[in-house]
Coordinates of C-alpha atoms and ligand atoms in Angstrom, one line a residue:
Chain A
M16 CA 0.0 0.1 -0.1
S17 CA 1.4 3.4 -0.9
L18 CA 1.8 6.0 1.9
L19 CA -0.1 8.5 -0.3
E20 CA -2.4 7.5 -3.1
I21 CA -4.2 9.9 -5.2
R22 CA -6.7 8.7 -7.8
S23 CA -8.5 10.6 -10.7
L24 CA -8.3 13.9 -8.7
S25 CA -9.8 17.1 -10.2
V26 CA -10.0 20.5 -8.9
S27 CA -11.2 23.8 -9.9
Y28 CA -11.3 27.5 -9.1
G29 CA -14.9 28.2 -9.4
R30 CA -15.6 27.1 -13.0
I31 CA -11.9 27.1 -14.1
P32 CA -10.5 23.5 -13.8
A33 CA -6.7 23.6 -12.4
L34 CA -6.3 19.7 -12.1
R35 CA -7.7 17.2 -14.2
D36 CA -7.8 13.4 -13.4
V37 CA -4.6 13.4 -11.5
S38 CA -3.2 10.0 -10.0
L39 CA 0.0 9.9 -8.1
D40 CA 1.6 7.6 -5.7
V41 CA 4.1 8.2 -2.9
E42 CA 5.7 5.2 -1.5
E43 CA 7.2 5.1 2.2
G44 CA 10.6 6.5 2.3
E45 CA 10.7 7.9 -1.3
I46 CA 11.4 11.5 -2.5
V47 CA 8.9 12.1 -5.2
A48 CA 9.4 15.3 -7.3
L49 CA 6.6 17.0 -9.1
V50 CA 7.8 19.2 -11.9
G51 CA 6.2 21.6 -14.1
A52 CA 6.0 25.2 -15.5
N53 CA 4.4 28.2 -13.9
G54 CA 0.6 27.7 -13.5
A55 CA 0.9 24.0 -14.2
G56 CA -1.2 23.1 -11.1
K57 CA 1.6 22.0 -8.7
T58 CA 0.5 24.2 -5.8
T59 CA -3.1 23.4 -6.2
L60 CA -2.3 19.7 -6.0
L61 CA -0.5 20.2 -2.7
K62 CA -3.2 22.4 -1.3
S63 CA -5.6 19.7 -2.2
I64 CA -3.8 17.1 -0.4
S65 CA -3.4 19.3 2.8
G66 CA -7.1 20.3 2.8
L67 CA -6.7 24.0 1.8
L68 CA -9.0 23.4 -1.4
P69 CA -12.2 21.5 -1.6
R70 CA -11.5 18.3 -3.5
T71 CA -14.0 16.4 -5.8
P72 CA -14.1 14.3 -7.6
G73 CA -11.3 11.8 -6.9
S74 CA -9.9 10.2 -3.9
I75 CA -6.8 10.9 -1.7
R76 CA -5.5 8.2 0.8
L77 CA -2.9 8.3 3.4
E78 CA -2.1 4.6 4.1
G79 CA -5.4 3.5 2.8
E80 CA -7.4 6.0 4.9
L81 CA -9.4 8.5 2.9
I82 CA -8.4 12.1 3.8
D83 CA -10.1 14.0 1.0
K84 CA -12.9 15.3 3.2
A85 CA -10.4 16.2 6.1
S86 CA -9.8 19.8 7.1
P87 CA -6.2 21.0 7.0
A88 CA -6.1 20.8 10.8
N89 CA -6.8 17.0 10.6
V90 CA -4.6 16.3 7.6
V91 CA -1.7 17.5 9.7
R92 CA -2.8 15.5 12.6
A93 CA -2.9 12.3 10.3
G94 CA 0.7 13.0 9.6
I95 CA 1.2 15.2 6.5
S96 CA 2.9 18.5 6.9
H97 CA 2.7 21.1 4.1
V98 CA 5.5 23.7 3.7
P99 CA 3.5 26.3 1.4
E100 CA 5.0 28.2 -1.3
G101 CA 6.7 31.5 -0.5
R102 CA 8.1 31.0 2.9
R103 CA 5.1 31.7 5.0
V104 CA 6.8 32.4 8.4
F105 CA 4.7 33.8 11.1
P106 CA 6.3 37.4 10.8
E107 CA 5.3 38.8 14.2
M108 CA 6.5 35.6 16.0
T109 CA 10.0 34.8 17.3
I110 CA 11.8 32.1 15.6
Q111 CA 11.2 29.9 18.8
E112 CA 7.3 30.7 18.5
N113 CA 7.3 29.6 14.9
L114 CA 8.8 26.3 15.7
E115 CA 6.4 25.8 18.6
M116 CA 3.6 26.4 16.3
G117 CA 5.0 23.4 14.2
A118 CA 4.3 21.3 17.3
Y119 CA 0.8 22.9 17.9
V120 CA -0.9 19.5 17.1
R121 CA 1.2 17.7 19.4
H122 CA 1.7 20.2 22.3
R123 CA 0.4 17.8 24.8
E124 CA 3.3 15.4 24.3
A125 CA 6.5 15.7 26.2
G126 CA 9.8 16.5 24.6
V127 CA 8.8 19.3 22.2
G128 CA 11.5 21.6 23.8
Q129 CA 14.2 19.1 23.1
E130 CA 12.9 18.6 19.5
I131 CA 13.2 22.4 19.1
D132 CA 16.9 22.2 20.3
A133 CA 17.4 19.5 17.9
I134 CA 16.1 21.8 15.0
Y135 CA 18.5 24.4 16.2
E136 CA 21.2 22.0 15.9
R137 CA 20.4 21.1 12.5
F138 CA 20.0 24.9 11.7
P139 CA 22.5 26.6 14.0
I140 CA 21.7 30.0 12.5
L141 CA 18.1 29.7 13.9
G142 CA 19.4 28.8 17.2
E143 CA 21.5 32.0 17.5
R144 CA 18.6 34.2 16.6
R145 CA 15.8 32.2 18.5
K146 CA 14.4 35.4 20.0
A147 CA 14.3 37.4 16.7
M148 CA 11.1 38.0 15.0
A149 CA 10.8 35.7 11.9
D150 CA 10.5 38.7 9.5
T151 CA 14.0 40.0 10.3
L152 CA 15.4 36.7 8.8
S153 CA 16.8 36.4 5.4
G154 CA 15.0 34.3 2.6
G155 CA 17.3 31.5 3.0
E156 CA 17.0 31.5 6.9
Q157 CA 13.1 31.7 6.6
Q158 CA 13.3 28.7 4.2
M159 CA 14.9 26.7 6.8
L160 CA 12.6 28.1 9.5
V161 CA 9.5 26.9 7.7
I162 CA 11.1 23.5 7.0
G163 CA 12.0 23.1 10.7
R164 CA 8.7 24.2 11.8
A165 CA 7.0 21.5 9.4
L166 CA 9.4 18.8 11.0
M167 CA 8.1 19.8 14.3
A168 CA 4.8 18.1 13.6
K169 CA 6.8 14.8 13.2
P170 CA 5.2 14.2 9.8
R171 CA 5.1 10.9 7.9
L172 CA 4.8 12.7 4.7
L173 CA 6.4 16.2 4.0
L174 CA 5.0 18.3 1.1
L175 CA 7.6 21.1 0.1
D176 CA 6.4 23.7 -2.4
E177 CA 9.3 25.2 -4.2
P178 CA 11.6 25.3 -1.3
S179 CA 14.6 26.7 -3.5
M180 CA 12.3 29.7 -5.0
G181 CA 14.3 32.9 -5.1
L182 CA 17.3 31.6 -3.3
A183 CA 20.9 32.3 -4.1
P184 CA 22.7 29.2 -5.8
K185 CA 24.6 28.3 -2.7
L186 CA 21.6 28.1 -0.7
V187 CA 19.7 26.3 -3.2
T188 CA 22.3 23.5 -2.9
A189 CA 22.1 23.6 1.0
I190 CA 18.3 23.3 0.8
F191 CA 18.6 20.2 -1.6
S192 CA 21.2 18.6 0.8
I193 CA 18.8 19.3 3.7
I194 CA 16.0 17.7 1.7
S195 CA 18.0 14.5 1.3
E196 CA 19.1 14.6 5.0
I197 CA 15.4 14.9 6.1
N198 CA 14.6 11.9 3.9
G199 CA 17.6 9.8 5.1
N200 CA 16.1 10.3 8.7
G201 CA 13.0 8.6 7.5
T202 CA 10.7 11.3 6.4
T203 CA 8.8 10.5 2.9
I204 CA 8.8 13.8 0.7
L205 CA 6.7 15.0 -2.1
L206 CA 8.7 18.0 -3.5
V207 CA 7.4 20.5 -6.0
E208 CA 10.0 22.1 -7.9
Q209 CA 10.5 24.5 -10.8
N210 CA 14.2 23.8 -10.6
A211 CA 13.8 20.4 -12.4
S212 CA 17.4 19.2 -12.7
K213 CA 17.9 19.8 -8.9
A214 CA 14.5 18.0 -8.2
L215 CA 15.2 15.1 -10.5
G216 CA 18.8 14.9 -9.0
V217 CA 17.5 14.5 -5.3
S218 CA 14.4 12.4 -6.0
N219 CA 13.7 8.6 -6.4
R220 CA 10.7 9.1 -8.9
A221 CA 9.1 12.1 -10.5
Y222 CA 5.9 13.3 -12.2
V223 CA 5.7 15.8 -14.8
I224 CA 2.5 18.1 -14.7
E225 CA 1.3 20.3 -17.5
N226 CA -2.0 22.2 -17.5
G227 CA -3.3 20.3 -14.6
Q228 CA -2.6 17.0 -16.1
I229 CA 0.2 14.4 -15.4
V230 CA 1.8 13.9 -18.6
M231 CA 4.9 11.8 -17.7
S232 CA 6.2 9.9 -14.7
G233 CA 8.9 7.6 -13.8
A234 CA 12.3 6.8 -12.2
S235 CA 14.0 10.3 -11.9
K236 CA 17.4 9.1 -13.3
D237 CA 15.5 7.9 -16.5
L238 CA 13.5 11.3 -16.7
V239 CA 16.8 13.2 -16.6
S240 CA 17.9 11.8 -19.7
D241 CA 14.5 12.0 -21.5
R242 CA 14.6 14.1 -24.8
K243 CA 11.3 15.9 -23.9
I244 CA 12.1 16.8 -20.5
I245 CA 15.5 18.1 -21.3
D246 CA 13.9 20.2 -24.0
A247 CA 11.0 21.4 -21.9
Y248 CA 12.5 21.7 -18.2
L249 CA 16.1 21.3 -18.2
G250 CA 17.3 23.1 -21.1
E251 CA 20.7 24.8 -20.5
A252 CA 20.9 23.3 -17.1
I253 CA 22.0 20.1 -18.4
D254 CA 24.5 21.4 -21.2
Chain B
M2 CA -6.8 73.7 42.0
L3 CA -4.1 71.0 42.4
A4 CA -6.4 68.6 44.2
S5 CA -9.1 69.0 41.6
L6 CA -6.4 68.5 38.8
M7 CA -5.2 65.3 40.5
Q8 CA -8.7 64.1 40.7
Q9 CA -9.2 64.8 37.2
I10 CA -6.1 63.0 36.2
V11 CA -7.3 59.9 38.2
S12 CA -10.8 59.8 36.7
G13 CA -9.3 60.5 33.3
L14 CA -7.0 57.4 33.6
A15 CA -9.9 55.2 35.0
I16 CA -12.3 56.2 32.2
G17 CA -9.3 55.9 29.8
S18 CA -8.7 52.2 31.0
V19 CA -12.3 51.5 30.2
Y20 CA -11.7 53.0 26.7
A21 CA -8.7 50.8 26.4
L22 CA -10.8 47.5 27.1
V23 CA -13.3 48.8 24.4
A24 CA -10.5 49.7 22.0
L25 CA -9.1 46.0 22.8
A26 CA -12.4 44.4 22.0
F27 CA -12.4 46.3 18.5
S28 CA -8.7 45.3 17.9
L29 CA -9.2 41.8 18.5
T30 CA -11.5 41.1 15.6
V31 CA -9.7 43.5 13.4
R32 CA -6.5 41.9 14.0
A33 CA -7.8 38.3 13.6
L34 CA -10.3 38.8 10.9
N35 CA -9.9 42.1 9.6
Q36 CA -13.5 43.2 10.5
I37 CA -14.9 45.9 12.8
N38 CA -17.5 44.6 15.2
F39 CA -20.1 47.3 15.1
A40 CA -22.0 45.5 18.0
T41 CA -19.0 46.1 20.3
G42 CA -20.9 49.0 22.1
E43 CA -23.8 46.7 22.8
L44 CA -21.9 43.9 24.0
F45 CA -20.3 46.8 26.4
M46 CA -23.9 47.4 27.5
L47 CA -24.7 43.9 28.1
G48 CA -21.7 43.7 30.6
A49 CA -23.4 46.3 32.6
Y50 CA -26.8 44.5 32.7
F51 CA -25.2 41.1 33.3
G52 CA -23.1 42.7 36.3
I53 CA -26.5 43.8 37.7
A54 CA -28.0 40.6 37.1
F55 CA -25.1 38.7 39.0
T56 CA -24.8 41.0 41.8
V57 CA -28.5 42.0 42.6
M58 CA -30.4 39.0 41.4
L59 CA -28.1 36.1 42.2
G60 CA -26.4 38.0 45.0
L61 CA -22.7 37.6 43.9
P62 CA -20.0 39.6 45.4
F63 CA -18.6 42.1 42.9
W64 CA -15.3 40.5 42.4
M65 CA -17.1 37.4 41.6
A66 CA -19.4 39.3 39.1
I67 CA -16.4 40.3 36.9
P68 CA -15.4 36.9 35.7
T69 CA -18.9 35.6 35.6
T70 CA -20.0 38.6 33.5
A71 CA -16.9 38.2 31.3
I72 CA -17.7 34.6 30.7
A73 CA -21.3 35.0 30.0
V74 CA -21.0 37.8 27.5
S75 CA -18.0 36.1 25.9
L76 CA -20.6 33.0 25.3
V77 CA -22.9 35.7 23.7
G78 CA -19.9 36.5 21.6
V79 CA -19.3 33.0 20.5
A80 CA -23.0 32.7 19.6
F81 CA -22.7 35.9 17.8
E82 CA -19.8 34.5 15.7
K83 CA -21.6 31.2 15.0
L84 CA -25.0 32.9 14.0
A85 CA -24.1 36.4 12.5
Y86 CA -20.5 36.0 11.4
R87 CA -19.5 32.5 10.1
P88 CA -22.4 31.8 7.8
I89 CA -21.7 35.1 5.9
F90 CA -18.0 34.4 6.1
K91 CA -18.4 30.9 4.6
A92 CA -20.6 32.1 1.7
N93 CA -18.6 35.0 0.9
A94 CA -15.0 34.1 1.7
D95 CA -13.8 34.5 -1.8
H96 CA -15.2 38.1 -2.1
P97 CA -13.6 40.2 0.4
A98 CA -15.3 43.4 -0.4
R99 CA -18.8 42.0 -0.3
L100 CA -17.8 40.2 2.6
H101 CA -16.9 43.4 4.5
I102 CA -20.2 45.2 3.6
L103 CA -22.2 42.2 4.7
I104 CA -20.3 41.9 7.9
I105 CA -21.0 45.5 8.6
C106 CA -24.6 45.1 8.2
S107 CA -24.7 41.9 10.0
T108 CA -22.7 43.5 13.1
V109 CA -24.9 46.5 13.1
G110 CA -27.9 44.4 13.0
T111 CA -26.7 42.3 15.9
G112 CA -26.2 45.7 17.9
I113 CA -29.7 46.8 17.2
F114 CA -31.1 43.5 18.1
L115 CA -28.9 43.3 21.3
Q116 CA -30.0 47.0 22.2
N117 CA -33.8 46.3 21.7
G118 CA -33.6 43.0 23.4
A119 CA -32.1 44.8 26.4
M120 CA -34.9 47.1 26.4
L121 CA -37.5 44.3 26.2
V122 CA -35.8 42.6 29.1
W123 CA -34.8 45.4 31.5
G124 CA -36.8 48.3 30.2
A125 CA -35.8 51.6 28.6
Q126 CA -35.0 53.5 31.8
A127 CA -31.7 53.5 33.4
L128 CA -31.1 50.7 35.9
P129 CA -29.1 51.8 39.2
F130 CA -26.3 49.6 39.9
P131 CA -25.7 48.7 43.7
K132 CA -23.0 50.6 45.3
V133 CA -20.2 48.1 44.9
F134 CA -17.2 50.4 45.7
D135 CA -16.2 51.7 49.0
Q136 CA -17.6 55.3 49.1
T137 CA -14.9 56.8 51.4
P138 CA -12.4 58.6 49.2
L139 CA -8.8 57.8 49.6
D140 CA -6.6 60.4 51.2
I141 CA -3.4 60.5 49.1
F142 CA -0.9 63.3 50.2
G143 CA -4.0 65.3 51.1
V144 CA -5.7 64.8 47.9
L145 CA -9.0 62.9 48.2
I146 CA -9.3 60.6 45.5
P147 CA -12.6 58.3 45.1
S148 CA -11.4 54.7 45.4
E149 CA -13.8 53.6 42.7
Y150 CA -11.7 55.3 40.0
L151 CA -8.5 53.3 41.4
W152 CA -10.5 50.0 41.3
I153 CA -11.6 50.6 37.7
T154 CA -8.0 51.3 36.5
L155 CA -6.8 48.3 38.5
V156 CA -9.3 45.7 37.2
A157 CA -8.9 47.0 33.5
V158 CA -5.2 46.9 33.5
L159 CA -5.3 43.4 35.3
L160 CA -7.7 42.1 32.7
M161 CA -5.5 43.4 29.8
A162 CA -2.5 41.7 31.5
V163 CA -4.3 38.5 31.8
L164 CA -5.5 38.5 28.2
N165 CA -2.0 39.3 27.2
F166 CA -0.6 36.4 29.0
F167 CA -3.2 34.2 27.6
L168 CA -2.4 35.2 23.9
Q169 CA 1.5 35.0 24.4
S170 CA 1.7 31.9 26.4
S171 CA -1.1 29.5 26.0
W172 CA -1.2 27.2 23.1
T173 CA -4.7 28.4 22.4
G174 CA -3.5 32.0 22.4
K175 CA -0.6 31.2 20.2
G176 CA -2.8 29.5 17.9
L177 CA -4.9 32.7 17.7
R178 CA -2.1 34.9 17.1
A179 CA -0.9 32.5 14.3
A180 CA -4.3 32.6 12.7
A181 CA -4.3 36.4 13.0
Q182 CA -1.0 36.5 11.1
D183 CA -1.6 33.9 8.3
R184 CA -4.9 32.0 8.4
E185 CA -3.8 29.4 5.9
T186 CA -0.4 28.6 7.3
A187 CA -2.0 28.6 10.7
A188 CA -4.6 26.0 9.4
L189 CA -1.5 23.9 8.0
M190 CA 0.0 23.9 11.8
G191 CA -3.3 22.3 12.9
V192 CA -5.3 25.4 14.0
R193 CA -9.1 25.0 13.8
L194 CA -10.0 28.4 12.3
S195 CA -13.6 28.1 12.9
A196 CA -12.9 27.6 16.6
A197 CA -10.1 30.5 16.6
D198 CA -12.8 32.6 15.1
S199 CA -15.2 31.8 18.0
W200 CA -12.5 32.6 20.4
T201 CA -11.8 35.8 18.8
F202 CA -15.3 37.1 19.0
G203 CA -15.8 35.4 22.7
L204 CA -12.6 37.4 23.9
S205 CA -13.6 40.6 22.3
A206 CA -17.1 40.5 23.7
G207 CA -15.8 39.4 27.1
V208 CA -13.2 42.4 27.2
G209 CA -15.8 44.9 26.1
A210 CA -18.2 43.7 28.7
V211 CA -16.0 44.2 31.7
G212 CA -15.6 47.7 30.6
G213 CA -19.4 48.0 30.6
L214 CA -19.6 46.5 34.0
L215 CA -16.9 48.8 35.4
I216 CA -18.9 52.0 34.0
G217 CA -22.1 50.6 35.0
A218 CA -20.9 50.1 38.5
I219 CA -20.2 53.9 39.0
S220 CA -23.2 54.9 37.1
F221 CA -26.3 53.0 35.6
A222 CA -27.1 50.5 33.0
Y223 CA -29.2 51.7 30.2
P224 CA -29.8 50.0 26.6
T225 CA -28.1 52.8 24.6
M226 CA -25.2 53.3 27.0
G227 CA -22.8 51.4 24.6
A228 CA -22.9 53.9 21.7
G229 CA -20.7 56.7 23.3
Y230 CA -18.3 54.3 24.6
A231 CA -18.0 52.5 21.5
L232 CA -17.1 55.6 19.7
K233 CA -14.5 56.7 22.3
G234 CA -13.2 53.1 22.3
F235 CA -12.8 53.1 18.5
T236 CA -11.1 56.4 18.8
A237 CA -8.8 55.2 21.4
A238 CA -7.9 52.2 19.1
I239 CA -7.3 54.6 16.1
I240 CA -5.0 56.8 18.2
G241 CA -2.9 53.7 19.6
G242 CA -3.2 51.7 16.1
L243 CA -6.2 49.7 15.4
G244 CA -5.3 45.9 15.8
S245 CA -2.7 46.7 18.3
M246 CA -2.9 45.5 21.9
R247 CA -0.4 47.9 23.5
G248 CA -1.9 50.6 21.2
A249 CA -5.3 50.1 22.8
L250 CA -3.9 50.7 26.2
V251 CA -1.9 53.7 25.3
G252 CA -4.7 55.2 23.1
G253 CA -7.4 54.5 26.0
L254 CA -5.3 56.2 28.6
L255 CA -4.3 59.2 26.5
L256 CA -7.9 59.8 25.2
G257 CA -9.1 59.5 28.9
L258 CA -6.4 61.9 30.1
A259 CA -7.1 64.4 27.4
E260 CA -10.7 64.5 28.2
S261 CA -10.1 65.1 31.9
L262 CA -7.6 67.7 31.2
V263 CA -10.0 69.6 29.0
I264 CA -12.5 69.3 31.9
A265 CA -10.1 70.7 34.3
F266 CA -8.8 73.5 32.3
I267 CA -11.6 74.4 29.9
S268 CA -15.1 73.0 30.4
S269 CA -16.7 69.6 30.6
V270 CA -18.9 71.0 27.7
Y271 CA -15.9 70.5 25.4
K272 CA -15.1 66.9 26.6
D273 CA -16.5 65.1 23.6
V274 CA -15.1 67.5 21.2
V275 CA -11.6 66.1 22.1
A276 CA -12.2 62.6 21.1
F277 CA -13.9 63.5 17.8
S278 CA -11.1 65.9 17.0
L279 CA -8.5 63.4 17.8
L280 CA -10.3 60.8 15.7
L281 CA -10.5 63.0 12.6
L282 CA -7.0 64.2 13.1
F283 CA -5.5 60.6 13.3
L284 CA -7.6 59.3 10.5
Q285 CA -6.3 62.2 8.3
F286 CA -2.7 62.3 9.2
K287 CA -1.7 59.0 11.1
P288 CA -4.4 56.3 10.2
S289 CA -1.8 53.5 11.5
G290 CA -2.0 55.2 15.0
L291 CA 1.0 55.6 17.3
L292 CA 2.1 52.0 17.9
M293 CA 1.3 50.1 14.7
K294 CA 3.8 49.9 11.8
P295 CA 2.0 50.8 8.5
V296 CA 2.8 47.3 7.2
Q297 CA 1.3 45.2 4.5
R298 CA -0.3 42.2 5.9
R299 CA -0.9 39.0 4.1
V300 CA -4.4 37.7 3.9
Ligands
ATP28 N1 -7.0 31.2 -6.1 C1 -7.1 31.0 -7.4 N2 -8.2 31.4 -8.1 C2 -8.3 31.1 -9.4 N3 -7.3 30.4 -10.1 C3 -6.2 30.0 -9.5 C4 -6.1 30.3 -8.1 N4 -4.9 29.7 -7.7 C5 -4.3 29.2 -9.0 N5 -5.2 29.4 -9.8 C6 -4.9 28.9 -11.3 O1 -4.8 27.7 -11.4 C7 -3.7 27.2 -12.1 C8 -2.6 26.3 -11.4 O2 -2.0 27.1 -10.4 P1 -1.1 26.7 -9.4 O3 -0.8 27.7 -8.4 O4 -1.4 25.3 -8.7 O5 0.2 26.4 -10.3 P2 1.7 26.2 -10.1 O6 2.2 25.0 -10.8 O7 1.9 26.0 -8.4 O8 2.7 27.5 -10.5 P3 3.8 28.2 -9.9 O9 5.2 27.4 -10.4 O10 3.7 29.5 -10.5 O11 3.7 28.1 -8.5 C9 -3.2 28.5 -12.7 O12 -3.7 28.5 -14.0 C10 -3.6 29.4 -11.9 O13 -3.9 30.7 -12.5
MG29 MG1 3.0 27.1 -7.2

C-alpha cells in the first residue's frame, strides 16, 4: 500500500479547472518530485492534499485511509506537513514561537522543547537568533525556519512547495542537501519544484505536470535523460 | 486647584482604561479577521446589565461578578460568531469586498437586536447599579481620590495583562496569534480556524463587557449606553493603532487623560470634542496610529 495514493483527482477554482484526473503515488521512504511550469497546477495539488482546497471528484488516501474530506487541521494530525510556497513564516512571532507552532498538534506530548533544540542543532543560525522576529530573517533562513517548523509536527509525509524559489545558488544547494538529509532520517517527501534538474537529482521518482494533467512519470534517473524533459524543463541546465 | 487636577487625572485614567478595554475589543476582531464589530458597544452594554443581574439577582459579590460577566458575555460573543458571522464568512470568503459590507450590516444589525433585546428585558429606563465600591475617598498626600476610580483602573489593567498572558503563553493563544498573522498557514499547523474565530469573538465580547460592567458600577445601565463608549473606544484604538494590543492601552489612557484635562482647564462641555477631533486628526494624518507599523499584511 502506498503511503499517499491519489486517484483521478480533479480540482477547479470556481468554474476554471486547475487539476484534471490526476493520479499519483508516493511510497514510504521515497522522495517524489513534481515538476512543471508556472501555473501547471503544482501548488493546487499540494493544497488539495493538505485540505486547503475542496476536492471533488477523486480520492486521496494516506495509508489507505481517505483524507480527502479532512480539514487542514486534521490532515496535519494524520501525519502530513505542508510547507507552503513563499516561505510563510509567522512574521510577528519569534523563531522559537514559529517552531512551537509547528508542534501545535502535539503540544500535549512531552519533549517538544528538546525537539526544538534538535532543530537548532540542524540549523545553527536559527538557534543563534531564536528570540528574533521571523520577518527579520533572510530568505534562506526563513526557508530553513519553515522546513524546521514543518518537521516539528513529526510528519510521515512532508510536502515541500518550491523550497528553492528565489534563493542564491549556494543556498539552493544547501536546501537540497537538507531535503535528502531529512529523507535519510525517515521522512517521506513530495517535492514540488521548478528547478527540475535539482529536483530530479534528489528524488527517486518524478511526475511531470502540464496544464493540470500528469503527462509523464517515472524514475528520476530515467527522466533526466529523456529528450522531451530536457527540452521542456532542463534546457541549459544540462548542457 | 491642584487637588481637583489630581482628581481629574485619576478619573481620566480610570475612564481611559475603560476606553482601552473597548479599544481592545475592537482590535481583537480587526487583527484576527480584518473586520470591525459594530456591536461592540452593545456587548459593552450587556456587561453592565449582566453585572447587575449577577450582583443583585444572584447576590454574587462584585469581584465574582467580574469573571462571571466576562464569561457570560463571551458566550454571547461565541453565539454571535456562529450565527451572525460564520455563515456570511463561509458564503463570501472569496469576495472580500462583499464580505466586508455584509459583515458591517450583520454586526450593526446584531447591535440593534441586542439593544432592543435589553430594552425588552430590562426596560428603557436606566437601572441603578448597587454601590459596589467603598464610598470613602482615599486620602493620598492630602488629595481625596474616590477609590472607585482606582479600582476601575486596576481591574481594567489586570484584565489586559491576563489577556496578554493568555495570548502570549497558552497554546490556544499562540494559535490565535498565528491565525491572525496567516490564516492558511495557521490551518496547516493544525489550528482549527472556526474555533479560532469563535475565540476571537468571545474574547472581544468578554473584554468589552468588563468595560461596561465597570462603567455600570459607577453609574447606571441603560440600553443605549454602549454607543458613546464604542465611539470613544474606537477613537482610542485608532490613536494607539487599530489592531494593536499595546496601542489599545496607550490610546485609551491618552484619550481619557486628554478628556479630563479639557474638563479641568476648559469646560466639561468640550469633553466630547476632544475625542472626535483626535479621531479626525489621526484618521487624516496618522491612520496607522501611534504604535502600529503601517505594514502590508498577508491575507
Ligand atoms: N485562487 C485561485 N483562483 C483562481 N485560479 C487560480 C487560483 N490559484 C491558482 N489558480 C490557477 O490555477 C492554475 C494552477 O495554479 P498553481 O498555483 O497550482 O500553479 P503552480 O504549478 O503552482 O505554478 P507556480 O510554479 O507559478 O507556483 C493556474 O492557471 C492559476 O492561474
Ligand atoms: Mg506554485
